[in-house]
mmCIF file of C-alpha atoms in Angstrom:
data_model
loop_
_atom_site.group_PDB
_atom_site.id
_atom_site.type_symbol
_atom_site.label_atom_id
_atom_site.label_comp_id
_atom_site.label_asym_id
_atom_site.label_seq_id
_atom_site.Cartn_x
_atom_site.Cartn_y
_atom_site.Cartn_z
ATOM 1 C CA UNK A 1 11.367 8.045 18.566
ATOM 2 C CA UNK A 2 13.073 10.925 16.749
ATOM 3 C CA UNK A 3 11.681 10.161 13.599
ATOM 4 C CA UNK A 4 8.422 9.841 14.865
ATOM 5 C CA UNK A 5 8.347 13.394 16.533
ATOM 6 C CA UNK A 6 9.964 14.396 13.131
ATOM 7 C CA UNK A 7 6.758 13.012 11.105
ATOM 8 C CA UNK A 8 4.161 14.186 13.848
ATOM 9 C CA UNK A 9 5.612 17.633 12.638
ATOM 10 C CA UNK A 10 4.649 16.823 8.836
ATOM 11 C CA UNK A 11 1.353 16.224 9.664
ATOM 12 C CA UNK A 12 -1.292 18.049 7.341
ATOM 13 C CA UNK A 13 1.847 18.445 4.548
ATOM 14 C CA UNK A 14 1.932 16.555 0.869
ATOM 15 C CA UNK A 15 4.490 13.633 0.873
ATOM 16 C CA UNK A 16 4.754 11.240 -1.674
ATOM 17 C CA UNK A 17 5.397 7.682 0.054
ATOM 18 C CA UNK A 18 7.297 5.073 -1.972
ATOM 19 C CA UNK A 19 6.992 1.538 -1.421
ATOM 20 C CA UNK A 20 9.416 -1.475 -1.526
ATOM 21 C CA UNK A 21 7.248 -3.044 -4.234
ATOM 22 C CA UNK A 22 7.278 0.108 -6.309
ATOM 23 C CA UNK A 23 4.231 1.516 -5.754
ATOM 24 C CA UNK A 24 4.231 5.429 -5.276
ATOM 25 C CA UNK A 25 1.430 7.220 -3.478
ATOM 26 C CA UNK A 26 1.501 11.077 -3.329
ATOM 27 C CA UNK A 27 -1.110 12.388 -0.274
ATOM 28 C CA UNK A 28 -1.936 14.487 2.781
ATOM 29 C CA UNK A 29 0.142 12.973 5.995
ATOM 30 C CA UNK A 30 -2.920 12.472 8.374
ATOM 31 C CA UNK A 31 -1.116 10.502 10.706
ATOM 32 C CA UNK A 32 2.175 8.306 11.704
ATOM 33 C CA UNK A 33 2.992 5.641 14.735
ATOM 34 C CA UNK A 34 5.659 4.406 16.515
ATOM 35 C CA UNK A 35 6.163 1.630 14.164
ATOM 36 C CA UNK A 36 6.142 4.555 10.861
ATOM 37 C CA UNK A 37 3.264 3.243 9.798
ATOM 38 C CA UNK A 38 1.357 5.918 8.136
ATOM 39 C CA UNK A 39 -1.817 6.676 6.900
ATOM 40 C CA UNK A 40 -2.834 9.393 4.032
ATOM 41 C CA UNK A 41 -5.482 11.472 2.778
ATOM 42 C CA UNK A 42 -6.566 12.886 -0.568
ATOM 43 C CA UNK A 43 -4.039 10.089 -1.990
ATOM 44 C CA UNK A 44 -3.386 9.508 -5.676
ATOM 45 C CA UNK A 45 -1.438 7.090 -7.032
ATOM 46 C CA UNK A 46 2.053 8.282 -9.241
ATOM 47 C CA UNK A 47 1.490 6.150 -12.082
ATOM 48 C CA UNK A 48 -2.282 5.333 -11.962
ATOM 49 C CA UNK A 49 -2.572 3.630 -15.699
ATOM 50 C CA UNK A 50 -0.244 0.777 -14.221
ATOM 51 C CA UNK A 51 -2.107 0.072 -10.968
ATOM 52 C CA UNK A 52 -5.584 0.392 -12.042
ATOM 53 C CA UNK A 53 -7.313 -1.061 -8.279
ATOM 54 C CA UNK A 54 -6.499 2.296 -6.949
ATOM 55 C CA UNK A 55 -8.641 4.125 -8.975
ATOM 56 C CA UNK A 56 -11.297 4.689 -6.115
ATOM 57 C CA UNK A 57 -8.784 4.634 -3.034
ATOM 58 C CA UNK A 58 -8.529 8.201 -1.815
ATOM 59 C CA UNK A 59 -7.150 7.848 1.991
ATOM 60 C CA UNK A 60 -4.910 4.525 3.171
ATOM 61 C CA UNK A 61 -3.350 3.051 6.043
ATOM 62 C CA UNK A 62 0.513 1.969 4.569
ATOM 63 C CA UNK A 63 2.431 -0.156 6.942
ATOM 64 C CA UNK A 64 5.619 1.423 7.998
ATOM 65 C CA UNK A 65 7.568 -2.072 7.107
ATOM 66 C CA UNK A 66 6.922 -1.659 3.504
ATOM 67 C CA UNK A 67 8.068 1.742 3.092
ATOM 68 C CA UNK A 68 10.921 2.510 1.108
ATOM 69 C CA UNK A 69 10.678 6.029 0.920
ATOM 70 C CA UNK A 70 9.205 9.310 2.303
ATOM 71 C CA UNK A 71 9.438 12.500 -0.202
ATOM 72 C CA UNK A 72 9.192 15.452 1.546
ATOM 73 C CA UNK A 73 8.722 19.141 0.757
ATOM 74 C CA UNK A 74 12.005 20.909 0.139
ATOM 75 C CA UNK A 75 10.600 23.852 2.647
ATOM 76 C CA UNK A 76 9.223 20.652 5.154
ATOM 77 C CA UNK A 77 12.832 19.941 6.544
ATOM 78 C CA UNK A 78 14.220 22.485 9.087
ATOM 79 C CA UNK A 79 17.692 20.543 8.593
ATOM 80 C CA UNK A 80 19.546 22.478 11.424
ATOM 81 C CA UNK A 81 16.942 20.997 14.113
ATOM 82 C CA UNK A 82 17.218 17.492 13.140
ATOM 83 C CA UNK A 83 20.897 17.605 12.630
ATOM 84 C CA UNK A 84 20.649 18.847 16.378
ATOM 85 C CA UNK A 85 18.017 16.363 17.351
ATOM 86 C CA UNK A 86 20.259 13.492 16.103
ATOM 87 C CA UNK A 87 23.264 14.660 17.815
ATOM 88 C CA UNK A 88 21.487 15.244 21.124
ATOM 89 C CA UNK A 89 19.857 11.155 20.498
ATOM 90 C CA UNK A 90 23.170 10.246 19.513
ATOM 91 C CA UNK A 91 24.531 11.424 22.574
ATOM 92 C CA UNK A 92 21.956 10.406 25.031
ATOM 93 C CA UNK A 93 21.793 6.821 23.835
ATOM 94 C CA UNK B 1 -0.782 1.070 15.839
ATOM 95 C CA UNK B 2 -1.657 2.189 19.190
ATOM 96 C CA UNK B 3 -5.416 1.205 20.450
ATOM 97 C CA UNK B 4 -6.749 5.095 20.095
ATOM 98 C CA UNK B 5 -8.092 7.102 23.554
ATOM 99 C CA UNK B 6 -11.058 9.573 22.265
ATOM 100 C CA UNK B 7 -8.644 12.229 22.051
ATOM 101 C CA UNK B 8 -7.059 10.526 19.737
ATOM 102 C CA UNK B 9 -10.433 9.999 17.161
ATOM 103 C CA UNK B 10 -8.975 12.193 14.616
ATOM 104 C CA UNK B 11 -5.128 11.934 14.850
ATOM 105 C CA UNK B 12 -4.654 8.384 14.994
ATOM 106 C CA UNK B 13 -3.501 6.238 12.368
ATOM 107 C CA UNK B 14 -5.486 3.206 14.281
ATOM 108 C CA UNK B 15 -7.498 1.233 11.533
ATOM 109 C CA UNK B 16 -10.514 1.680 13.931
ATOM 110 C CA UNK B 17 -11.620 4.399 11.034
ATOM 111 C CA UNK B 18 -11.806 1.384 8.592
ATOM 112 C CA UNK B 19 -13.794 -0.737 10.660
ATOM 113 C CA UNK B 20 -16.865 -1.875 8.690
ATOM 114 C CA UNK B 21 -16.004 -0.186 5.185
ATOM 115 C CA UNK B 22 -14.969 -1.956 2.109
ATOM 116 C CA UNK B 23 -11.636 -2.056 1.516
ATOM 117 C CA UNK B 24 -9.082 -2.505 -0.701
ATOM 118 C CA UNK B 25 -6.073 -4.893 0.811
ATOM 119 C CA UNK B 26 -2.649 -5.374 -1.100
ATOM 120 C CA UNK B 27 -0.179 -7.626 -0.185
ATOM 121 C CA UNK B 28 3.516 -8.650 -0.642
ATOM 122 C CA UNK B 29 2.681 -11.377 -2.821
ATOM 123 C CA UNK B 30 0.793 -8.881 -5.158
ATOM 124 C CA UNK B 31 -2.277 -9.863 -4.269
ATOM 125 C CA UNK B 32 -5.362 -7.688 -4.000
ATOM 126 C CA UNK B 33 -7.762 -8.633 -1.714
ATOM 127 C CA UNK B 34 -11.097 -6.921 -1.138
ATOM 128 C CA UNK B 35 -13.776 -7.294 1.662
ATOM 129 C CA UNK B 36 -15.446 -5.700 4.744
ATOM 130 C CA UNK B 37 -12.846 -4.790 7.835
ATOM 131 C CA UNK B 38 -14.454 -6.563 10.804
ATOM 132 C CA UNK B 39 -10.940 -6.946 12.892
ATOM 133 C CA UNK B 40 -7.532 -5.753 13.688
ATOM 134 C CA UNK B 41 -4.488 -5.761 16.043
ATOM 135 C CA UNK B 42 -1.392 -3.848 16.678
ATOM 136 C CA UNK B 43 0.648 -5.721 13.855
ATOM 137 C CA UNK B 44 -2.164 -5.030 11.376
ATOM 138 C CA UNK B 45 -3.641 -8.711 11.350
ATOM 139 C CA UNK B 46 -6.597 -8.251 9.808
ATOM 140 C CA UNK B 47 -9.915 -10.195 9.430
ATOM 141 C CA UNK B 48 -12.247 -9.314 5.985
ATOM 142 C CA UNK B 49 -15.570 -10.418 5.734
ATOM 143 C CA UNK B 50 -16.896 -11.328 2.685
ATOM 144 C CA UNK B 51 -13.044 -11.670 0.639
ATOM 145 C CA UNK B 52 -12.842 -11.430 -2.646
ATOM 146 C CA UNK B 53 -9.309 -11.118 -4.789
ATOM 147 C CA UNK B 54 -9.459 -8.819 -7.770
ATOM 148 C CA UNK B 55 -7.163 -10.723 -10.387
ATOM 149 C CA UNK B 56 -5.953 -8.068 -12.565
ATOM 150 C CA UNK B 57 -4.383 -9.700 -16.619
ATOM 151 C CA UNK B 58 -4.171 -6.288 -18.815
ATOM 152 C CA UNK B 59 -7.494 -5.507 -19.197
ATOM 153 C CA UNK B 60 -9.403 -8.068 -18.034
ATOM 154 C CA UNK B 61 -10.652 -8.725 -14.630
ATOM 155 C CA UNK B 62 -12.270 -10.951 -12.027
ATOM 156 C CA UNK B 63 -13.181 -11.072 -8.572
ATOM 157 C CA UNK B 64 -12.571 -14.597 -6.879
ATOM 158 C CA UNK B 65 -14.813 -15.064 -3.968
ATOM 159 C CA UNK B 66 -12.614 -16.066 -0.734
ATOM 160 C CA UNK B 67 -15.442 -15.877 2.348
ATOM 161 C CA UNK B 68 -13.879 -14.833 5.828
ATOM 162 C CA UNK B 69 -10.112 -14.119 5.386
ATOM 163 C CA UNK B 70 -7.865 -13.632 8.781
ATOM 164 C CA UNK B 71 -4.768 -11.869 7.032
ATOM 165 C CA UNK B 72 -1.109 -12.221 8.902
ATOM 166 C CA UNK B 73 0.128 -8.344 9.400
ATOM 167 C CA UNK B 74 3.252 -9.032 8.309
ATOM 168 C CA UNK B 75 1.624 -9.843 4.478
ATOM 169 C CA UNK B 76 -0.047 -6.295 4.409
ATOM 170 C CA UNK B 77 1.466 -4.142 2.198
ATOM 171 C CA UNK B 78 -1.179 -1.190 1.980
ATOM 172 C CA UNK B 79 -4.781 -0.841 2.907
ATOM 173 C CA UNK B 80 -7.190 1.605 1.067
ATOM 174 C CA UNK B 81 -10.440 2.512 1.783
ATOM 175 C CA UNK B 82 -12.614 2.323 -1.600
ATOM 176 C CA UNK B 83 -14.537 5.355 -2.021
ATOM 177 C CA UNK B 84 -17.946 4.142 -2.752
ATOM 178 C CA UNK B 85 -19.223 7.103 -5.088
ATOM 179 C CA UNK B 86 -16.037 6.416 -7.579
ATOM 180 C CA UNK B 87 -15.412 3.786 -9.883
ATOM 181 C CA UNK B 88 -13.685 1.242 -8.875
ATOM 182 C CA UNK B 89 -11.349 0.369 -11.691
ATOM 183 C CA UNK B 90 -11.435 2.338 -15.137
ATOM 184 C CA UNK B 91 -13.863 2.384 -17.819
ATOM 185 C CA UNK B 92 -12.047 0.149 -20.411
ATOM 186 C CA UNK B 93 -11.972 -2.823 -18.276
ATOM 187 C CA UNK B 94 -13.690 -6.296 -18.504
ATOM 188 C CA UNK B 95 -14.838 -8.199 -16.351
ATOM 189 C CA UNK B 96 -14.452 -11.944 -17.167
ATOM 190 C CA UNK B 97 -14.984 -15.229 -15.537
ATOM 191 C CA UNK B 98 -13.251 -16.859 -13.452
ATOM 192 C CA UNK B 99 -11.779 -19.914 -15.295
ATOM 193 C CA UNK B 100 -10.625 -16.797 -18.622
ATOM 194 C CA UNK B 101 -8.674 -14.972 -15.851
ATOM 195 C CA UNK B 102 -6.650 -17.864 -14.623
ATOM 196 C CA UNK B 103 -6.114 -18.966 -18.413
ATOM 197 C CA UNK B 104 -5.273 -15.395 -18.935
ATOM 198 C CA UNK B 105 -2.748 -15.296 -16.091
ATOM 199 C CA UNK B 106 -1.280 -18.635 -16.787
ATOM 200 C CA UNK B 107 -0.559 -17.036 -20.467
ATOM 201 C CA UNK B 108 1.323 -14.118 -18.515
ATOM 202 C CA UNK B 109 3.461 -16.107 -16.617
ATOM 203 C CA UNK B 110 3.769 -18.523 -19.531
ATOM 204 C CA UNK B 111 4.981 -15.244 -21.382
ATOM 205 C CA UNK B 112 7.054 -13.925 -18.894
ATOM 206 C CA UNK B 113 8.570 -17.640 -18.349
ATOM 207 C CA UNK B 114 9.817 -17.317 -21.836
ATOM 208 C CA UNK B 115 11.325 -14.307 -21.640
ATOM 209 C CA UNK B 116 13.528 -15.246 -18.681
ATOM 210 C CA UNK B 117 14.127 -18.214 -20.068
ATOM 211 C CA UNK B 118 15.221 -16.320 -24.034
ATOM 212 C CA UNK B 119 17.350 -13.687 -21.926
ATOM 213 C CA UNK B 120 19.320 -16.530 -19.877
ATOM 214 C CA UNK B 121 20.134 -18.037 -23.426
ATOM 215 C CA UNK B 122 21.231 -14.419 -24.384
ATOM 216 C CA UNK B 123 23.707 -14.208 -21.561
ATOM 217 C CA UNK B 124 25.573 -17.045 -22.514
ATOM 218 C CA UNK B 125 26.548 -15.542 -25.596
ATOM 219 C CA UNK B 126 27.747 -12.730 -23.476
ATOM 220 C CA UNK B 127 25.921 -9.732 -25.566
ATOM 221 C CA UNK B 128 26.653 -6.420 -23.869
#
């Protein structure tokens, strides 16, 4: 759950979402799950001349099983509050 | 992917957004699969209408009519929604029959077969 509150906070910021197959997909968090799957907006692919099908996609659903990883902002992590999140989940569970 | 309550409409990352559009489907295999989103569940299943796969081979192209495709979630890599005012793939691309794509992807993998097969002879002479 704590990494879902922690996305619902990201939402409306620029991530770049890499995938386990390599893909890369820079765009505006619209939305997350309980299962991480995300969707974005405005979305533009890294290296567009080597996956030419995504020329026209501009918003996608990405399930949250295939993600490798999330880039975030430098200014998008408040570390202090989810180093304290953790240890409060750490400690409750 | 939680079933979305109307306060949810705009927040949700339900595909109930897609339903009815044209979209673009990837999967593990690599496969790109195209069609019109008639159904979906919690674990992304997924049932196109009208399926076609886009075979990609360089610069060439072809779409490969499937019919009505019920796609396991677990397969489903990414799903875009293809903007229908933008081109679809770029500019320089053909579009070829059917039976040229699959001799041009047989070449690929003939091509990349070789390779694998010229590096594992390399190996064994230990280069570094």
């Amino acid at each position: 759950m704590l990494f879902f509150s922690y996305f619902k906070e990201l939402v409306g910021r620029e991530v770049t979402v890499e995938l386990k197959n390599d893909l890369a997909i820079r765009g505006t968090l619209h939305s997350v799950d309980q299962y991480l799957n995300i969707k974005l907006e405005n979305t533009r692919v890294v290296d567009q001349d080597k996956y030419p099908h995504m020329m026209s996609v501009r918003n996608c659903f990405i399930r949250g099983s295939v993600v490798r990883y999330v880039q975030l902002p430098p200014d998008g992590v408040d570390v202090e509050l989810l180093h304290d999140a953790t240890r409060r989940e750490a400690r409750g569970g | 992917m939680s079933w979305a309550g109307p306060e949810d409409t705009f927040l949700s990352t339900s595909l109930a957004t897609y339903l009815d559009k044209k979209l673009l489907v990837l999967l593990r295999d690599g496969r790109k699969l195209l069609g019109l989103l008639r159904s979906f569940d919690q674990f992304a299943n997924v049932v196109l209408e009208g399926a076609c796969e886009r075979v990609i081979v360089g610069d060439l192209y072809c779409d490969i009519p499937l019919g009505l495709y019920v796609i396991r979630g677990e397969n489903v890599v990414l799903i875009g929604e293809l903007e229908l005012d933008k081109e679809e793939l770029p500019p320089h691309m053909t579009l070829v029959p059917e039976a040229e794509i699959k001799r041009a992807q047989k070449a690929e993998r003939d091509a990349t077969d070789l390779k694998g097969s010229m590096r594992k002879r390399m190996e064994f002479l230990d280069f570094d």
